[in-house]
PDB file of C-alpha atoms in Angstrom:
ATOM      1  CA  UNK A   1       6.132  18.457  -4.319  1.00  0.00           C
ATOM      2  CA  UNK A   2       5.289  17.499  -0.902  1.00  0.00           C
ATOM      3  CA  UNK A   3       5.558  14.204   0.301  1.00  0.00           C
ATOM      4  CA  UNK A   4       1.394  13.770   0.437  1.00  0.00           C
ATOM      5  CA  UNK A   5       1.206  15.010  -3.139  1.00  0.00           C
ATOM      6  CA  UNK A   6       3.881  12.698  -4.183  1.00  0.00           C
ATOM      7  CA  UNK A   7       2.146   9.507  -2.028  1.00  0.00           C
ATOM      8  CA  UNK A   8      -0.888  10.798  -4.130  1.00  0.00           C
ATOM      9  CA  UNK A   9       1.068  10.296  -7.598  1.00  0.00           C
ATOM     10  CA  UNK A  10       2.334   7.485  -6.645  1.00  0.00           C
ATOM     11  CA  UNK A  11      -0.967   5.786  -5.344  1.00  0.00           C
ATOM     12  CA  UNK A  12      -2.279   6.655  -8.657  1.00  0.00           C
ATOM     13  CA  UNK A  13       0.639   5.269 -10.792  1.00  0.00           C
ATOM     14  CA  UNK A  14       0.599   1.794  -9.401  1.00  0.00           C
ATOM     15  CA  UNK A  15      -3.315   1.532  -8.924  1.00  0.00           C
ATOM     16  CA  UNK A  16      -2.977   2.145 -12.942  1.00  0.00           C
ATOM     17  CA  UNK A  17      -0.758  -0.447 -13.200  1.00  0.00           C
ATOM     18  CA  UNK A  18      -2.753  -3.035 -11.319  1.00  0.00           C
ATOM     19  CA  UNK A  19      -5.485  -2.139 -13.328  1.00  0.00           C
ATOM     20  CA  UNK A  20      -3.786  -2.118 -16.930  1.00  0.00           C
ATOM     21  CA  UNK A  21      -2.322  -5.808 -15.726  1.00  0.00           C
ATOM     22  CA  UNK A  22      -6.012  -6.808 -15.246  1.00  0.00           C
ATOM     23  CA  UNK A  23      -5.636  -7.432 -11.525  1.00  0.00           C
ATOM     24  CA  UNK A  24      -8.552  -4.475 -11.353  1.00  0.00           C
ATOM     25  CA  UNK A  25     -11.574  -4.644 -12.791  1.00  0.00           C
ATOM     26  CA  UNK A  26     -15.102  -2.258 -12.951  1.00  0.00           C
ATOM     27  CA  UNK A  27     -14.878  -0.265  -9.370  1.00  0.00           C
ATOM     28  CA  UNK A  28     -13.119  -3.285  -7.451  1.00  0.00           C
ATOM     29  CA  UNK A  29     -10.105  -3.492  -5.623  1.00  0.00           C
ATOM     30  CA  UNK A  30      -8.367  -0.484  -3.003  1.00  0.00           C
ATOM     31  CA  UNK A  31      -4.959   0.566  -1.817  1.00  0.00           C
ATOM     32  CA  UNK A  32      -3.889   2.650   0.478  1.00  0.00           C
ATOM     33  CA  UNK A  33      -0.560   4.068   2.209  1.00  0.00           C
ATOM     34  CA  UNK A  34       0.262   5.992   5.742  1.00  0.00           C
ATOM     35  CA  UNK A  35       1.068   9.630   5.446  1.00  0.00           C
ATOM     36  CA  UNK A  36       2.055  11.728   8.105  1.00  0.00           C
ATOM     37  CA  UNK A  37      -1.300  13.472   7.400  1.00  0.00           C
ATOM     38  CA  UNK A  38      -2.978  10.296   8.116  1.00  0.00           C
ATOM     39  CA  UNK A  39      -4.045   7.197   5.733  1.00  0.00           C
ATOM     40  CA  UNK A  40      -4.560   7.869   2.091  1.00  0.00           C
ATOM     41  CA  UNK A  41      -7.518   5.188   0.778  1.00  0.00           C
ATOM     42  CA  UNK A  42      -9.118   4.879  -2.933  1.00  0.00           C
ATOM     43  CA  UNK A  43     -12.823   6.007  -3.150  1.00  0.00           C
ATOM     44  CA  UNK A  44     -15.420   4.286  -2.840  1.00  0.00           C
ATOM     45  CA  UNK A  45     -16.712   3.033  -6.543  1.00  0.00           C
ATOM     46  CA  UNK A  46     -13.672   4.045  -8.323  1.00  0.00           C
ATOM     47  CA  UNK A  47     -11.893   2.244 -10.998  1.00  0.00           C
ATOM     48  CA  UNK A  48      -8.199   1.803  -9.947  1.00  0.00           C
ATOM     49  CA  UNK A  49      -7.594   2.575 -13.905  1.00  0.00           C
ATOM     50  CA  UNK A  50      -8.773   6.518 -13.636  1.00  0.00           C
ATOM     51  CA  UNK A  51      -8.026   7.910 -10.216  1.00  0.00           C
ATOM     52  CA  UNK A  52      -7.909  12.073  -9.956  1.00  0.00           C
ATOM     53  CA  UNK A  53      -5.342  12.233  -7.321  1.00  0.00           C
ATOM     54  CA  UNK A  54      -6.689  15.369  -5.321  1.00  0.00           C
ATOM     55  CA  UNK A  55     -10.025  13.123  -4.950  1.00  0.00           C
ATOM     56  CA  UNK A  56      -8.070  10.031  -3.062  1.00  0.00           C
ATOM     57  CA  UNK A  57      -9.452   9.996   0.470  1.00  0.00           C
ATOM     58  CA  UNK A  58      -7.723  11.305   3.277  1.00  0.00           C
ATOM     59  CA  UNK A  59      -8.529   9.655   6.674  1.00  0.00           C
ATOM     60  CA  UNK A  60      -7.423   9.740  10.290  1.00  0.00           C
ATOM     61  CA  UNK A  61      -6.863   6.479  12.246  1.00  0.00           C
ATOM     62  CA  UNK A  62     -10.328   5.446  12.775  1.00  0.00           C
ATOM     63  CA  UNK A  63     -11.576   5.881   9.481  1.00  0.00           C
ATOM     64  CA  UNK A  64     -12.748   9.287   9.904  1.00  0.00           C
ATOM     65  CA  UNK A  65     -13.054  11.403   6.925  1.00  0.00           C
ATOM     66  CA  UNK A  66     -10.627  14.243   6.646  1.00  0.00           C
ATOM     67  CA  UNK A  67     -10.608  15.560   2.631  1.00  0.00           C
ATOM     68  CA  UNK A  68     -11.265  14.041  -0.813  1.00  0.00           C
ATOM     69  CA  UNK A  69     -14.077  11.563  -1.747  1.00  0.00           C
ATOM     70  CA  UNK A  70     -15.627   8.922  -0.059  1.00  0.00           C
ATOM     71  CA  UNK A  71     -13.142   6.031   0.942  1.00  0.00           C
ATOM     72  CA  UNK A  72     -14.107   2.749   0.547  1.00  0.00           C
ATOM     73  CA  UNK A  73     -16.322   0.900   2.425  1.00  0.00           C
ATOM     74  CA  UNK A  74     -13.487  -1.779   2.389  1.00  0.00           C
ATOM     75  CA  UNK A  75     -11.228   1.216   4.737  1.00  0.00           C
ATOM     76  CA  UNK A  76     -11.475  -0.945   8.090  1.00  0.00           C
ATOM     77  CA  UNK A  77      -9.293  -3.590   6.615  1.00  0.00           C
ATOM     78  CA  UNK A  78      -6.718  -1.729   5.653  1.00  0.00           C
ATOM     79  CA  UNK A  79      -7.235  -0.396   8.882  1.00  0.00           C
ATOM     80  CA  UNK A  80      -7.134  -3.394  11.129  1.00  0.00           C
ATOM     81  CA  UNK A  81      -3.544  -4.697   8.765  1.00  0.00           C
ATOM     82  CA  UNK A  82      -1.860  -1.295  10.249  1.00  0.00           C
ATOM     83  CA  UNK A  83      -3.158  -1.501  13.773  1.00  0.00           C
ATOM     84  CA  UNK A  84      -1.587  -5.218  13.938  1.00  0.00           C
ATOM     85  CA  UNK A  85       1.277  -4.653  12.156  1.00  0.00           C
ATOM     86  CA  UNK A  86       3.497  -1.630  12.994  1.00  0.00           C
ATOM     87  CA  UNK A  87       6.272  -1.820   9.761  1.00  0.00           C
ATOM     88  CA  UNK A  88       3.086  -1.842   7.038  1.00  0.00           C
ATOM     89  CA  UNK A  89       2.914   1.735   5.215  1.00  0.00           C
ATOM     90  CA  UNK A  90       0.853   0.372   2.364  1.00  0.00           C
ATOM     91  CA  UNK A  91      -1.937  -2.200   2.171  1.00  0.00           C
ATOM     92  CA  UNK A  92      -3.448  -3.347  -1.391  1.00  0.00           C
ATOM     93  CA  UNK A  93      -6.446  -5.240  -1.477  1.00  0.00           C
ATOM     94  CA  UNK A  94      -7.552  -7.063  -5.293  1.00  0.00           C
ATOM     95  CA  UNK A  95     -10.124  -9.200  -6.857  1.00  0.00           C
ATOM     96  CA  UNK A  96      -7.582 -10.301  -9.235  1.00  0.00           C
ATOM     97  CA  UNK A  97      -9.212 -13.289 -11.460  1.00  0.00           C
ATOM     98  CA  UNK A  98      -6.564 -16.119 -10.233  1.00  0.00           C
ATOM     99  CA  UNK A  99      -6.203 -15.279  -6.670  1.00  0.00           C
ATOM    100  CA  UNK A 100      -9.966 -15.438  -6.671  1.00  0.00           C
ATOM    101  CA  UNK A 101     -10.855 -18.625  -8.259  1.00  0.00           C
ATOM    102  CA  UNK A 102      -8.154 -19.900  -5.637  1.00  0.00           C
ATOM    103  CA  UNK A 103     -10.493 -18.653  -2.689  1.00  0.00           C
ATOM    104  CA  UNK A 104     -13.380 -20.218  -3.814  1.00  0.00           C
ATOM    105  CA  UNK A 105     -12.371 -23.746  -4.125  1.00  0.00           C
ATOM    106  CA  UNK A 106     -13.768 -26.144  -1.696  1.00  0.00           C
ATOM    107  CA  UNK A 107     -10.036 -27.976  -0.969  1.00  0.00           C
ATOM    108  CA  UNK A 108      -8.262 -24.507  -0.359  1.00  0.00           C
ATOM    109  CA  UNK A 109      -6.359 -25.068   3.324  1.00  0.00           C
ATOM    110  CA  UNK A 110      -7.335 -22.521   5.126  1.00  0.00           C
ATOM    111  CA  UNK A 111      -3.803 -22.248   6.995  1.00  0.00           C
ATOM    112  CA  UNK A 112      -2.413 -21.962   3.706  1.00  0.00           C
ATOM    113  CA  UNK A 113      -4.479 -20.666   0.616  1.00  0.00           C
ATOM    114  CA  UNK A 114      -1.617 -21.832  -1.823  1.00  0.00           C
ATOM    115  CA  UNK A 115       1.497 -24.500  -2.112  1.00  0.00           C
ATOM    116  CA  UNK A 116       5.552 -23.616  -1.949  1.00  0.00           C
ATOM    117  CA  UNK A 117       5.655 -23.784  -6.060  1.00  0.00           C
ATOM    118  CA  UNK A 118       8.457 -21.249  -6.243  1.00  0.00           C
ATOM    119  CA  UNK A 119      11.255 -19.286  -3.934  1.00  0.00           C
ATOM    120  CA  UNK A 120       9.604 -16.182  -4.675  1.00  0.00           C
ATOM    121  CA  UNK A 121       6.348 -17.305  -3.591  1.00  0.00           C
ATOM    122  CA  UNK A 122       7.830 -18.075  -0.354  1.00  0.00           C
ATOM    123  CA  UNK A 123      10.170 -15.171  -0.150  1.00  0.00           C
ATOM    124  CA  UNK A 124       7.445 -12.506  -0.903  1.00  0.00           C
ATOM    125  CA  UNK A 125       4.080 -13.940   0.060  1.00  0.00           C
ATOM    126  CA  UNK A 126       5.090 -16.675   2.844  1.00  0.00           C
ATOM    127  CA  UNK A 127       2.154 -18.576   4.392  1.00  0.00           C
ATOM    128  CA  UNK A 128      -1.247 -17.235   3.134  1.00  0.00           C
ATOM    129  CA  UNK A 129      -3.979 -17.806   5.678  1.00  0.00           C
ATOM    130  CA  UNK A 130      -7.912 -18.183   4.085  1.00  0.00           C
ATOM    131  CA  UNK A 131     -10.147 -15.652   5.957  1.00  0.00           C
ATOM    132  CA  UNK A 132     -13.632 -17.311   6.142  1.00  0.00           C
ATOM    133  CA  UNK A 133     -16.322 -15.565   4.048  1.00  0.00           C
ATOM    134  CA  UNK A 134     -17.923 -12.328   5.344  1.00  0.00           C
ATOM    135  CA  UNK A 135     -19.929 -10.030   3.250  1.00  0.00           C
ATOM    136  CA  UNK A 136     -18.126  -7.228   1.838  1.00  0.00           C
ATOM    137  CA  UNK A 137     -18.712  -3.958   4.339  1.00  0.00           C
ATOM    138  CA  UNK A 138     -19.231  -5.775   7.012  1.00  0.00           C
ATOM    139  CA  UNK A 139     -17.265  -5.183  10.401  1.00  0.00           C
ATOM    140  CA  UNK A 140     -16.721  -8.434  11.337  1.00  0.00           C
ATOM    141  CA  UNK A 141     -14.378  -8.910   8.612  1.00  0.00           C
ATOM    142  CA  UNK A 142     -11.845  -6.348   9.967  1.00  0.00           C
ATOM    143  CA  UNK A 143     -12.271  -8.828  13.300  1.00  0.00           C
ATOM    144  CA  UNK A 144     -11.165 -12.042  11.001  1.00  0.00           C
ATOM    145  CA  UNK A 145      -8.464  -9.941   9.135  1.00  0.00           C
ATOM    146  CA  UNK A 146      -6.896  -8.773  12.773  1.00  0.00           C
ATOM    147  CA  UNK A 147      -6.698 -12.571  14.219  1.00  0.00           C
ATOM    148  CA  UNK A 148      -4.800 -13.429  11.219  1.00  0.00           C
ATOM    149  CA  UNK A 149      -2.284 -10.027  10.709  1.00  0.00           C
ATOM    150  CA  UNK A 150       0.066 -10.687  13.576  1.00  0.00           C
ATOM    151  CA  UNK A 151       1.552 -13.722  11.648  1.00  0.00           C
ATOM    152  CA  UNK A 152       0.658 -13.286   7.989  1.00  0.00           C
ATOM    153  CA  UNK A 153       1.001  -9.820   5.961  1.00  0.00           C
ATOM    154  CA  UNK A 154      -0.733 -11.628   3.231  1.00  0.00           C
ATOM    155  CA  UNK A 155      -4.123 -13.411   3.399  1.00  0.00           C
ATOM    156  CA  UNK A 156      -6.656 -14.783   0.928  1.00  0.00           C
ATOM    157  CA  UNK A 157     -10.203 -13.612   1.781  1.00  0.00           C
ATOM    158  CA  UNK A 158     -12.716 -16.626   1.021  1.00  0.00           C
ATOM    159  CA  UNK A 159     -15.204 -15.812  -2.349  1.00  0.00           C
ATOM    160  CA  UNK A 160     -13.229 -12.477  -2.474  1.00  0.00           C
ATOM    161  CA  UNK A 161     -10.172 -11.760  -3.105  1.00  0.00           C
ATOM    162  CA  UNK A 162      -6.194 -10.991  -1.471  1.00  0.00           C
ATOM    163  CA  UNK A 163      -5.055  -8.545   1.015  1.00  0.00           C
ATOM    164  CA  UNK A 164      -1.443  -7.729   1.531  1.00  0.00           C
ATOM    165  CA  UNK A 165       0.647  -5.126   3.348  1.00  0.00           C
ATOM    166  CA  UNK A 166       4.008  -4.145   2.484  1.00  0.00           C
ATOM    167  CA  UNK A 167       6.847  -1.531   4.036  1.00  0.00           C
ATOM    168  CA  UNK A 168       6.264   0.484   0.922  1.00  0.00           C
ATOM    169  CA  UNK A 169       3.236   0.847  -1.695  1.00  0.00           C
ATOM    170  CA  UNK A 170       5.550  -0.532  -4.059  1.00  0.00           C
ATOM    171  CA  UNK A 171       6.150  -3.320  -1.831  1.00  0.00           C
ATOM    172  CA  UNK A 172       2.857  -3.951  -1.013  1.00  0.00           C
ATOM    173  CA  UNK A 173       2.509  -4.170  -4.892  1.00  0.00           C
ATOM    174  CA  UNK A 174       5.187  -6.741  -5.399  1.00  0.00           C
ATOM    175  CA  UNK A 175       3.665  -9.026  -3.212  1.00  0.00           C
ATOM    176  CA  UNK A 176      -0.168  -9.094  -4.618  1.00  0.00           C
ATOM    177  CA  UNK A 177       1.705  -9.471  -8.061  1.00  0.00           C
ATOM    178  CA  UNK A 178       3.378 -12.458  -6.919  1.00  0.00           C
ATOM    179  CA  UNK A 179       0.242 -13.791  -4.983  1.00  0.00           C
ATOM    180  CA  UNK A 180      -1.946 -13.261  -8.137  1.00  0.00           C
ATOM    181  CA  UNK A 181       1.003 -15.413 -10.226  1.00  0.00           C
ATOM    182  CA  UNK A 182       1.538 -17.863  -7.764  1.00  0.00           C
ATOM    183  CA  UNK A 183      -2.578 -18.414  -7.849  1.00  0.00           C
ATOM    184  CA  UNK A 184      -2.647 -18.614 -11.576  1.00  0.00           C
ATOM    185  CA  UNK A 185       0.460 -21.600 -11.347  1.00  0.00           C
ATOM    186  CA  UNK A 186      -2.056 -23.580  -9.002  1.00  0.00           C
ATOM    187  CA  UNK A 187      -4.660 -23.226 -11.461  1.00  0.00           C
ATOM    188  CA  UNK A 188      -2.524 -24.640 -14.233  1.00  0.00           C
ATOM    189  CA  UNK A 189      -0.710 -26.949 -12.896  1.00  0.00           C
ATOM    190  CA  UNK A 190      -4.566 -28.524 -11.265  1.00  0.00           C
ATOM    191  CA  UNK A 191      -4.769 -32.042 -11.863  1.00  0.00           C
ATOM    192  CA  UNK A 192      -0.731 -32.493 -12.548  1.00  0.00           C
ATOM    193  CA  UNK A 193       2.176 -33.827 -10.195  1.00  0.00           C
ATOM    194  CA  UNK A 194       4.063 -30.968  -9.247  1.00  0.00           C
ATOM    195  CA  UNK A 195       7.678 -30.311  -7.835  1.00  0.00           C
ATOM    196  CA  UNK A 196       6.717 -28.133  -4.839  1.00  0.00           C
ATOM    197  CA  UNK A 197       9.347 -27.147  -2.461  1.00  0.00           C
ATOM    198  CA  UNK A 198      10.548 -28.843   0.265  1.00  0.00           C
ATOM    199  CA  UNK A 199      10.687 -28.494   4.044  1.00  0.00           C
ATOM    200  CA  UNK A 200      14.333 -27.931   3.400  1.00  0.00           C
ATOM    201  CA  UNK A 201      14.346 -25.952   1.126  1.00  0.00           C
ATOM    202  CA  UNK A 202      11.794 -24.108   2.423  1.00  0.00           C
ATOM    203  CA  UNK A 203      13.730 -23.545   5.562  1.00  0.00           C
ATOM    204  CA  UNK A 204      17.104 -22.307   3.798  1.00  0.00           C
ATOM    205  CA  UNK A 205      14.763 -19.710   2.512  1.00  0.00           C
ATOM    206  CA  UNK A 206      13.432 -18.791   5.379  1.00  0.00           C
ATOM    207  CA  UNK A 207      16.836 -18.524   6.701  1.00  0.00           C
ATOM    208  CA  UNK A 208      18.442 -16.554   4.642  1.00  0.00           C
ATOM    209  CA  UNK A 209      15.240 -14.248   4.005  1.00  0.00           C
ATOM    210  CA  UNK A 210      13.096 -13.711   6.791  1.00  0.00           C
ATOM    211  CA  UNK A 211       9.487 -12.338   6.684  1.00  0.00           C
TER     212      UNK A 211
END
């Protein structure tokens, strides 16, 4: 199998997975990963739960089309992740229910979407930067994502949902997982004195591993 075919599989595989863990719902959410070929994207109106992996859309650096269906309208901000940050091979963008609910609340910091509850949190996700609202397809968002992708590889979109990039799809995977379950802590703990983690221990994490 070549190493596009397998990037297909594996696209497939782990969109499932997203999808059977409900982090995917109806046609929403897209991934995508770098092939020597060029970027492989989800369609456009596709459920992450039945991809055909020949149809995943093949396209060049600026978006261009090059085989398969018709990628997302959401492309450019995959697109502007991997022009700002050279190490990301995969970018996965959800409308998972928690992460969600977290971007539309008024008192959401905007420098940081959600609070140190746990070492992986920190470890996986780091600081989470709120992109200000922008309706879905347009441009300017890829301008907003950009500003913020030189020091975060993981941002909260506001009323929309998360965007992460990762070395590896399967890294890029691990990371909206853990955003999505650090979200859905904030949610439950709302209202209740909580035990976040310090600036010291926040450090020694940082210290011993580094974004």
């Amino acid at each position: 199998m070549s190493a596009e075919a397998s990037a297909r599989e594996e696209v497939v595989r782990l969109a499932a997975m997203l999808y059977l863990r409900g982090y995917a719902h109806g046609t929403t959410g897209n991934i995508s990963v770098l092939t020597d070929a060029g970027m492989l994207v989800t369609p456009t109106n596709s459920s992450m739960g039945a991809l055909d992996p020949a149809r995943i859309s093949l396209v060049d650096r600026d978006g261009g089309l090059v085989s398969g269906d018709k990628p997302s309208k959401e492309t450019f901000i995959h697109l502007a992740m991997y022009a700002e940050r050279t190490s990301t091979r995969a970018v996965v963008h959800l409308h998972s229910t928690h992460a969600v609910a977290v971007s539309i609340l008024a008192e959401t910091d905007a420098d940081d979407a959600l609070p140190p509850l746990t070492a992986y949190h920190r470890m996986k996700v780091g600081r989470l930067p709120l992109v200000p609202y922008v309706r879905p397809g347009d441009m300017r968002l890829a301008d907003e994502v950009r500003t913020r992708a030189a020091h975060a590889h993981a941002m909260l979109l506001a009323n929309h949902g998360s965007v992460v990039a990762g070395t590896s799809l399967m890294d890029a995977v691990a990371i909206a997982e853990e955003l999505e379950e650090t979200a859905k802590l904030r949610l439950l703990t709302e209202g209740r004195p909580v035990r976040a983690l310090t600036d010291a221990q926040l450090a020694e994490l940082d210290a011993h591993f580094p974004s």
